[in-house]
Amino acid sequence: MLIAWAVLLLEGLITKLFIDMIPVNDTVVFLPVILVNTLCVFGWIALKYREERKVLFALLGGFVLRLGLLTWDLYGRSIFKLPNSGLDTESYDSWARQLFRTGQLPRGGVYPRFIAFWYSLFNIQRPIAQYVNILLAMTAIWLVIRTMDDLAIEKGTRLKAVLLMCFLPNFAITNSILLRETLIMFLVTCSLAAFVRYIADGNLFLLIAAVLAAIAASSVHSGAMAVLLGETVTLILYDWQTRGMKITPKSIALTAAAVVGFLIMFSLLQDVLFAKFGNVDSAEDIINTAEKYNAGGSAYQAGFRISNPTLNLIINSPIRMFYFIASPLPWNWRGLSDIIAFCFSSSVFLYAHFRSYIEIRRSERSLGRTLIIVVTIIALCAALIFAWGVSNAGTAVRHREKFMTVYILLIALCGDSRTTRIKTLREAEN
């Protein structure tokens, strides 16, 4: 996929030479740019997976699906508007245009700056900005495939994971519209891929890459700090000698060091990495924030009303985590779109947690089991943080897509925890 990114940047640099002559939103600009880059992606997929026809057609199909959704979002919205395409997407575009034209960003954080960068190369060509999201998504899918290859995941399990990533409708739609979720998902995937390989191989460079990618994701949205939190918990509990998780005096010392580290990061980088937590000083603030976002037609009531804020937080966290993972639940369905979201989004997240619980319970100690625990910890940290930041199904579905690749890799690990390289490593340990 690097060739596609290199070609896109080259196209941008060439176009920038004539930027003053380029009309805004002119199809003469974005059509050839996207067409040339699309041919690069097609060529790369065809060469890379020419011996794996099923994976090849899945990737091409997923890419074409996203191009179709992009086209519909821009030119077919008068007939039917895609889910989550509306206020937020138009706001990001508006803020990026204002930044490009005036140098002033009214609000929106990192993502409008990201869009404005592409506008600075191609002028205001929204189709190219949305195409960049598709390219980010395809690169993330490739990273997950490469991670599965590094772990020698069985080909049948690997193909199922590829099919899910390529054709899950909510995931594909999110990748094709102008939302920051895809950029966050890409950075989360980079961090996850590097961290999983670090646990398997012990390469310190991979750990550094994982941490930097997690921090970058957090700069786009504070909730993505869940990835770094999950990785920190893993490092605290992971024992390299037994390749398992356990609490030791060393892990307690590391916990104290991690707390100090997070406090230092919070004090130094609060506006950059922890903007969403700027007004949170107590358990009561967290609960009040959750209630504030309990609005709209897809709002749900999760948990019990408990007067003590700390007790409320402890008791209701698992309930709210379940709602975040599973919404829209059947008793909150409002129509066909909610049913589709449950069948092709919620069910995937629920299935991943169900399989991970089963595999952790019945598998013997091995690298495969440890990797399942690692990815499960990251997934649960994400669910915990967003459980109290989200109180309606529509927002939950959108925010979950940030972590779709985490859950797909978890499903793949659960389907292959006792085979191929992972099995060989377990036998070597014994």
Coordinates of C-alpha atoms in Angstrom, one line a residue:
M1 CA 0.0 0.0 0.0
L2 CA 3.0 2.3 0.4
I3 CA 3.1 2.7 -3.4
A4 CA -0.4 4.1 -3.4
W5 CA 0.5 6.7 -0.7
A6 CA 3.6 7.6 -2.6
V7 CA 1.7 8.1 -5.8
L8 CA -1.0 10.2 -4.0
L9 CA 1.6 12.5 -2.5
L10 CA 3.3 12.8 -5.8
E11 CA 0.0 13.7 -7.5
G12 CA -0.5 16.3 -4.7
L13 CA 2.9 17.9 -5.2
I14 CA 2.4 18.1 -8.9
T15 CA -1.1 19.6 -8.5
K16 CA 0.1 22.1 -5.9
L17 CA 2.3 23.7 -8.6
F18 CA -0.9 24.7 -10.4
I19 CA -3.1 25.2 -7.3
D20 CA -4.0 28.8 -8.1
M21 CA -5.4 27.6 -11.5
I22 CA -7.6 24.8 -10.0
P23 CA -11.3 25.5 -9.6
V24 CA -12.8 24.4 -6.3
N25 CA -14.5 20.9 -6.5
D26 CA -13.6 20.6 -10.2
T27 CA -14.0 17.0 -11.4
V28 CA -11.2 17.6 -13.9
V29 CA -8.9 17.5 -10.8
F30 CA -10.2 14.8 -8.5
L31 CA -11.3 12.3 -11.1
P32 CA -7.9 11.6 -12.7
V33 CA -6.2 11.8 -9.3
I34 CA -8.5 9.1 -7.8
L35 CA -8.5 7.1 -11.0
V36 CA -4.7 6.9 -11.2
N37 CA -4.4 6.1 -7.5
T38 CA -7.2 3.5 -7.7
L39 CA -5.2 1.7 -10.5
C40 CA -2.2 1.7 -8.2
V41 CA -4.2 0.0 -5.4
F42 CA -5.8 -2.5 -7.9
G43 CA -2.3 -3.3 -9.2
W44 CA -0.8 -3.7 -5.8
I45 CA -3.5 -6.0 -4.6
A46 CA -3.4 -8.1 -7.8
L47 CA 0.4 -8.5 -7.5
K48 CA 0.5 -9.1 -3.7
Y49 CA -2.3 -11.6 -3.5
R50 CA -2.2 -13.2 -7.0
E51 CA -1.7 -16.6 -5.5
E52 CA -4.6 -16.2 -3.1
R53 CA -7.6 -15.6 -5.3
K54 CA -10.2 -15.4 -2.5
V55 CA -8.2 -12.8 -0.5
L56 CA -7.6 -10.9 -3.7
F57 CA -11.2 -10.7 -4.7
A58 CA -12.2 -9.9 -1.1
L59 CA -9.8 -6.9 -1.0
L60 CA -10.8 -5.7 -4.5
G61 CA -14.5 -6.1 -3.6
G62 CA -14.0 -4.2 -0.3
F63 CA -12.2 -1.4 -2.1
V64 CA -14.8 -1.1 -4.8
L65 CA -17.6 -1.1 -2.2
R66 CA -16.0 1.8 -0.4
L67 CA -15.6 3.7 -3.7
G68 CA -19.2 3.2 -4.4
L69 CA -20.2 4.4 -1.0
L70 CA -18.0 7.5 -1.4
T71 CA -19.7 8.2 -4.7
W72 CA -23.2 7.8 -3.2
D73 CA -22.4 9.9 -0.2
L74 CA -21.4 12.8 -2.4
Y75 CA -24.0 12.5 -5.2
G76 CA -26.8 10.2 -4.0
R77 CA -27.6 11.7 -0.6
S78 CA -30.7 13.5 -1.9
I79 CA -32.1 10.0 -2.4
F80 CA -30.8 8.3 0.8
K81 CA -28.3 9.7 3.3
L82 CA -25.7 7.1 4.6
P83 CA -25.7 6.5 8.4
N84 CA -23.5 9.0 10.3
S85 CA -23.2 11.2 7.2
G86 CA -24.6 14.6 8.1
L87 CA -23.8 17.2 10.7
D88 CA -20.3 15.9 11.7
T89 CA -19.1 15.3 8.2
E90 CA -20.2 18.7 7.0
S91 CA -18.7 20.4 10.0
Y92 CA -15.3 18.8 9.5
D93 CA -15.4 19.8 5.8
S94 CA -16.4 23.4 6.7
W95 CA -13.7 23.7 9.4
A96 CA -11.0 22.4 7.1
R97 CA -12.1 24.8 4.3
Q98 CA -11.9 27.7 6.8
L99 CA -8.5 26.6 8.0
F100 CA -7.3 26.3 4.4
R101 CA -8.6 29.7 3.4
T102 CA -7.9 31.8 6.5
G103 CA -5.3 29.9 8.5
Q104 CA -7.7 29.9 11.4
L105 CA -9.3 26.7 12.8
P106 CA -12.6 27.5 14.7
R107 CA -12.8 24.0 16.3
G108 CA -12.5 20.3 15.5
G109 CA -9.0 19.5 16.6
V110 CA -6.6 17.4 14.6
Y111 CA -8.9 15.9 11.9
P112 CA -9.8 19.2 10.2
R113 CA -6.1 20.0 10.0
F114 CA -5.6 16.6 8.4
I115 CA -8.2 17.4 5.8
A116 CA -6.8 20.9 5.3
F117 CA -3.4 19.3 4.5
W118 CA -4.9 17.5 1.5
Y119 CA -6.8 20.6 0.5
S120 CA -3.5 22.5 0.5
L121 CA -2.2 20.0 -2.1
F122 CA -5.3 19.6 -4.3
N123 CA -7.3 22.8 -3.4
I124 CA -10.7 22.1 -1.9
Q125 CA -11.4 18.7 -3.4
R126 CA -13.6 16.9 -1.0
P127 CA -13.7 13.6 -2.9
I128 CA -10.0 13.3 -2.5
A129 CA -10.2 13.9 1.2
Q130 CA -12.8 11.1 1.5
Y131 CA -10.7 8.9 -0.8
V132 CA -7.8 9.3 1.7
N133 CA -10.1 7.8 4.3
I134 CA -10.6 4.8 2.0
L135 CA -6.9 4.5 1.5
L136 CA -6.4 4.6 5.3
A137 CA -8.9 1.8 5.7
M138 CA -7.4 -0.4 3.1
T139 CA -3.9 0.1 4.7
A140 CA -5.3 -0.9 8.1
I141 CA -6.9 -4.0 6.6
W142 CA -3.5 -4.9 5.1
L143 CA -1.8 -4.3 8.4
V144 CA -4.2 -6.8 10.1
I145 CA -3.6 -9.3 7.3
R146 CA 0.2 -8.9 7.8
T147 CA -0.2 -9.4 11.5
M148 CA -2.1 -12.6 11.0
D149 CA 0.6 -13.7 8.6
D150 CA 3.3 -13.0 11.2
L151 CA 1.4 -15.1 13.7
A152 CA 0.8 -17.8 11.0
I153 CA -3.0 -17.7 11.5
E154 CA -4.6 -20.6 9.6
K155 CA -5.7 -19.5 6.1
G156 CA -9.4 -20.3 6.5
T157 CA -9.6 -18.2 9.7
R158 CA -7.6 -15.4 8.0
L159 CA -10.0 -15.3 5.0
K160 CA -13.0 -15.0 7.3
A161 CA -11.3 -12.0 9.0
V162 CA -10.6 -10.4 5.7
L163 CA -14.2 -10.9 4.5
L164 CA -15.5 -9.2 7.7
M165 CA -13.1 -6.3 7.4
C166 CA -14.0 -5.8 3.7
F167 CA -17.7 -6.2 3.7
L168 CA -19.2 -5.3 7.1
P169 CA -21.6 -2.5 6.1
N170 CA -21.2 -0.1 9.0
F171 CA -17.4 -0.4 8.9
A172 CA -17.3 0.2 5.1
I173 CA -19.6 3.3 5.4
T174 CA -17.5 4.8 8.2
N175 CA -14.4 4.3 6.0
S176 CA -16.0 6.1 3.0
I177 CA -17.4 9.3 4.6
L178 CA -15.7 12.4 6.0
L179 CA -15.4 11.3 9.7
R180 CA -12.3 11.1 11.9
E181 CA -13.1 7.6 12.9
T182 CA -11.1 6.1 10.0
L183 CA -8.0 8.0 10.9
I184 CA -8.2 7.0 14.5
M185 CA -8.9 3.4 13.4
F186 CA -5.8 3.4 11.2
L187 CA -3.6 4.7 14.1
V188 CA -5.2 2.2 16.5
T189 CA -4.5 -0.6 14.0
C190 CA -0.8 0.5 13.7
S191 CA -0.5 0.5 17.4
L192 CA -2.2 -2.9 17.8
A193 CA -0.2 -4.6 15.0
A194 CA 3.1 -3.4 16.5
F195 CA 2.2 -4.3 20.0
V196 CA 1.0 -7.8 19.2
R197 CA 4.2 -8.5 17.3
Y198 CA 6.2 -7.1 20.2
I199 CA 4.5 -9.5 22.6
A200 CA 5.3 -12.3 20.2
D201 CA 8.8 -11.3 19.2
G202 CA 10.1 -9.0 22.0
N203 CA 11.4 -6.3 19.5
L204 CA 11.7 -3.1 21.5
F205 CA 11.4 -1.0 18.3
L206 CA 7.9 -2.4 17.9
L207 CA 6.9 -1.4 21.4
I208 CA 8.1 2.2 20.8
A209 CA 6.1 2.2 17.5
A210 CA 3.0 0.9 19.3
V211 CA 3.2 3.6 22.0
L212 CA 3.8 6.4 19.5
A213 CA 0.8 5.3 17.3
A214 CA -1.4 5.1 20.4
I215 CA -0.4 8.6 21.4
A216 CA -1.1 9.9 17.8
A217 CA -4.6 8.3 17.9
S218 CA -5.2 10.0 21.3
S219 CA -4.3 13.3 19.8
V220 CA -7.2 12.9 17.3
H221 CA -9.6 11.7 20.0
S222 CA -8.9 11.4 23.7
G223 CA -10.9 8.1 24.0
A224 CA -8.2 6.4 21.9
M225 CA -6.0 6.6 25.0
A226 CA -7.8 3.3 25.8
V227 CA -5.3 1.6 23.5
L228 CA -2.3 2.9 25.4
L229 CA -4.0 2.1 28.7
G230 CA -4.6 -1.5 27.6
E231 CA -1.1 -1.9 26.4
T232 CA 0.2 -0.5 29.7
V233 CA -1.9 -3.0 31.7
T234 CA -0.5 -5.8 29.5
L235 CA 3.1 -4.7 30.1
I236 CA 2.5 -4.6 33.8
L237 CA 1.0 -8.1 34.0
Y238 CA 3.0 -9.8 31.3
D239 CA 5.7 -12.3 32.4
W240 CA 8.3 -12.9 29.7
Q241 CA 9.6 -16.1 31.3
T242 CA 6.2 -17.9 31.4
R243 CA 4.6 -15.9 28.6
G244 CA 1.6 -15.5 30.7
M245 CA -0.1 -12.9 32.9
K246 CA 0.4 -12.7 36.6
I247 CA 0.7 -10.2 39.5
T248 CA 4.1 -9.9 41.0
P249 CA 6.0 -7.3 43.1
K250 CA 7.5 -6.1 39.8
S251 CA 4.0 -5.6 38.4
I252 CA 3.0 -3.6 41.4
A253 CA 6.1 -1.3 41.0
L254 CA 5.3 -0.9 37.3
T255 CA 1.7 0.0 38.2
A256 CA 3.0 2.9 40.4
A257 CA 5.3 4.0 37.6
A258 CA 2.5 3.9 35.1
V259 CA 0.2 6.0 37.3
V260 CA 3.0 8.6 37.7
G261 CA 3.6 8.5 33.9
F262 CA -0.1 9.1 33.1
L263 CA -0.2 11.9 35.6
I264 CA 2.8 13.6 34.0
M265 CA 1.3 13.1 30.5
F266 CA -2.0 14.6 31.8
S267 CA -0.4 17.7 33.2
L268 CA 1.9 18.3 30.2
L269 CA -0.4 17.3 27.3
Q270 CA -3.9 17.8 28.7
D271 CA -5.1 20.0 25.8
V272 CA -3.6 17.7 23.2
L273 CA -4.3 14.1 24.4
F274 CA -6.9 14.6 27.2
A275 CA -9.2 17.3 25.9
K276 CA -12.3 15.2 26.4
F277 CA -11.3 14.7 30.1
G278 CA -10.6 18.3 30.8
N279 CA -13.7 18.8 32.9
V280 CA -13.6 15.5 34.7
D281 CA -12.4 15.8 38.3
S282 CA -14.5 13.2 40.1
A283 CA -16.8 10.2 39.6
E284 CA -19.8 12.6 39.7
D285 CA -18.4 14.5 36.7
I286 CA -18.1 11.3 34.7
I287 CA -21.8 10.4 35.5
N288 CA -23.0 13.9 34.7
T289 CA -21.1 13.8 31.4
A290 CA -22.8 10.5 30.5
E291 CA -26.2 11.9 31.3
K292 CA -25.5 15.0 29.2
Y293 CA -25.0 12.9 26.1
N294 CA -28.2 10.9 26.8
A295 CA -30.1 12.6 24.0
G296 CA -31.6 12.0 20.6
G297 CA -33.9 9.3 19.1
S298 CA -31.3 6.6 19.7
A299 CA -30.7 7.5 23.4
Y300 CA -30.7 4.6 25.8
Q301 CA -30.9 4.1 29.6
A302 CA -28.2 1.9 30.9
G303 CA -27.8 0.9 34.5
F304 CA -29.4 1.8 37.8
R305 CA -29.7 5.2 39.5
I306 CA -27.4 5.1 42.6
S307 CA -26.9 8.2 44.7
N308 CA -23.3 7.5 45.6
P309 CA -21.2 8.5 42.5
T310 CA -18.4 6.1 43.2
L311 CA -20.7 3.2 43.8
N312 CA -22.6 4.2 40.7
L313 CA -19.4 4.1 38.7
I314 CA -18.4 0.7 40.0
I315 CA -21.8 -1.0 39.6
N316 CA -22.9 0.5 36.3
S317 CA -19.7 0.4 34.4
P318 CA -20.2 -3.3 33.3
I319 CA -23.8 -2.5 32.3
R320 CA -22.8 0.6 30.3
M321 CA -19.9 -1.4 28.7
F322 CA -22.4 -4.0 27.5
Y323 CA -24.6 -1.3 26.1
F324 CA -21.7 0.3 24.2
I325 CA -20.6 -3.0 22.8
A326 CA -24.1 -4.3 21.9
S327 CA -26.3 -1.2 21.0
P328 CA -28.7 -0.9 19.3
L329 CA -30.2 -3.6 21.4
P330 CA -33.5 -5.3 20.2
W331 CA -35.7 -3.4 22.8
N332 CA -34.4 -0.1 21.5
W333 CA -34.7 -0.8 17.8
R334 CA -36.3 2.0 15.8
G335 CA -36.4 0.5 12.4
L336 CA -34.4 -1.4 9.7
S337 CA -31.2 0.6 10.1
D338 CA -31.0 -0.4 13.8
I339 CA -31.6 -4.0 12.9
I340 CA -28.8 -3.9 10.3
A341 CA -26.5 -2.2 12.8
F342 CA -27.1 -4.9 15.4
C343 CA -26.7 -7.8 12.9
F344 CA -23.5 -6.5 11.2
S345 CA -21.9 -4.4 14.0
S346 CA -23.1 -5.2 17.5
S347 CA -23.1 -9.0 16.9
V348 CA -19.5 -8.9 15.8
F349 CA -18.4 -7.2 19.0
L350 CA -20.5 -9.5 21.1
Y351 CA -19.2 -12.6 19.4
A352 CA -15.6 -11.5 19.8
H353 CA -16.0 -11.2 23.6
F354 CA -17.9 -14.4 23.8
R355 CA -15.2 -16.3 21.9
S356 CA -12.4 -14.7 23.8
Y357 CA -14.0 -15.7 27.1
I358 CA -14.4 -19.3 25.9
E359 CA -10.9 -19.5 24.6
I360 CA -9.3 -18.0 27.7
R361 CA -11.2 -20.4 29.9
R362 CA -10.4 -23.6 28.0
S363 CA -7.0 -23.0 26.5
E364 CA -3.8 -24.0 28.2
R365 CA -1.1 -21.4 28.8
S366 CA 0.4 -20.5 25.4
L367 CA 1.4 -17.6 23.3
G368 CA -1.9 -17.9 21.5
R369 CA -3.9 -17.6 24.8
T370 CA -1.7 -14.7 25.9
L371 CA -2.3 -12.8 22.7
I372 CA -6.1 -13.3 23.1
I373 CA -5.8 -11.9 26.7
V374 CA -3.7 -8.9 25.4
V375 CA -6.2 -7.9 22.7
T376 CA -9.2 -8.5 25.1
I377 CA -7.6 -6.2 27.6
I378 CA -7.3 -3.4 25.0
A379 CA -10.9 -4.0 23.8
L380 CA -12.3 -3.9 27.4
C381 CA -10.3 -0.7 28.1
A382 CA -11.9 0.9 25.0
A383 CA -15.3 -0.2 26.1
L384 CA -14.9 1.1 29.6
I385 CA -13.8 4.6 28.5
F386 CA -16.5 5.0 25.9
A387 CA -19.2 3.4 28.1
W388 CA -19.3 6.6 30.1
G389 CA -18.8 8.9 27.1
V390 CA -21.6 7.6 25.0
S391 CA -25.3 7.3 25.9
N392 CA -27.0 6.7 22.6
A393 CA -26.9 3.8 20.1
G394 CA -26.1 6.0 17.0
T395 CA -23.0 7.4 18.6
A396 CA -22.0 4.0 20.1
V397 CA -22.1 2.4 16.6
R398 CA -19.9 5.2 15.2
H399 CA -17.3 5.1 18.0
R400 CA -17.1 1.3 18.0
E401 CA -15.8 1.4 14.4
K402 CA -12.6 2.9 15.7
F403 CA -11.8 -0.5 17.3
M404 CA -13.2 -2.8 14.6
T405 CA -9.8 -4.1 13.6
V406 CA -9.0 -4.8 17.2
Y407 CA -12.1 -7.1 17.4
I408 CA -11.5 -8.7 14.0
L409 CA -7.9 -9.7 15.1
L410 CA -9.4 -10.9 18.4
I411 CA -11.8 -13.2 16.5
A412 CA -9.0 -14.4 14.3
L413 CA -6.8 -15.3 17.3
C414 CA -9.7 -17.1 19.0
G415 CA -10.3 -19.1 15.8
D416 CA -6.7 -20.1 15.7
S417 CA -5.3 -20.2 19.2
R418 CA -4.3 -23.8 19.1
T419 CA -2.8 -24.1 15.5
T420 CA 0.2 -23.4 13.3
R421 CA 2.9 -21.2 14.7
I422 CA 1.1 -20.4 17.9
K423 CA 0.7 -24.1 18.6
T424 CA 4.4 -24.7 17.7
L425 CA 5.5 -22.1 20.1
R426 CA 3.3 -23.6 22.9
E427 CA 4.8 -27.0 22.3
A428 CA 8.3 -25.5 22.4
E429 CA 7.5 -23.9 25.8
N430 CA 6.4 -27.2 27.2

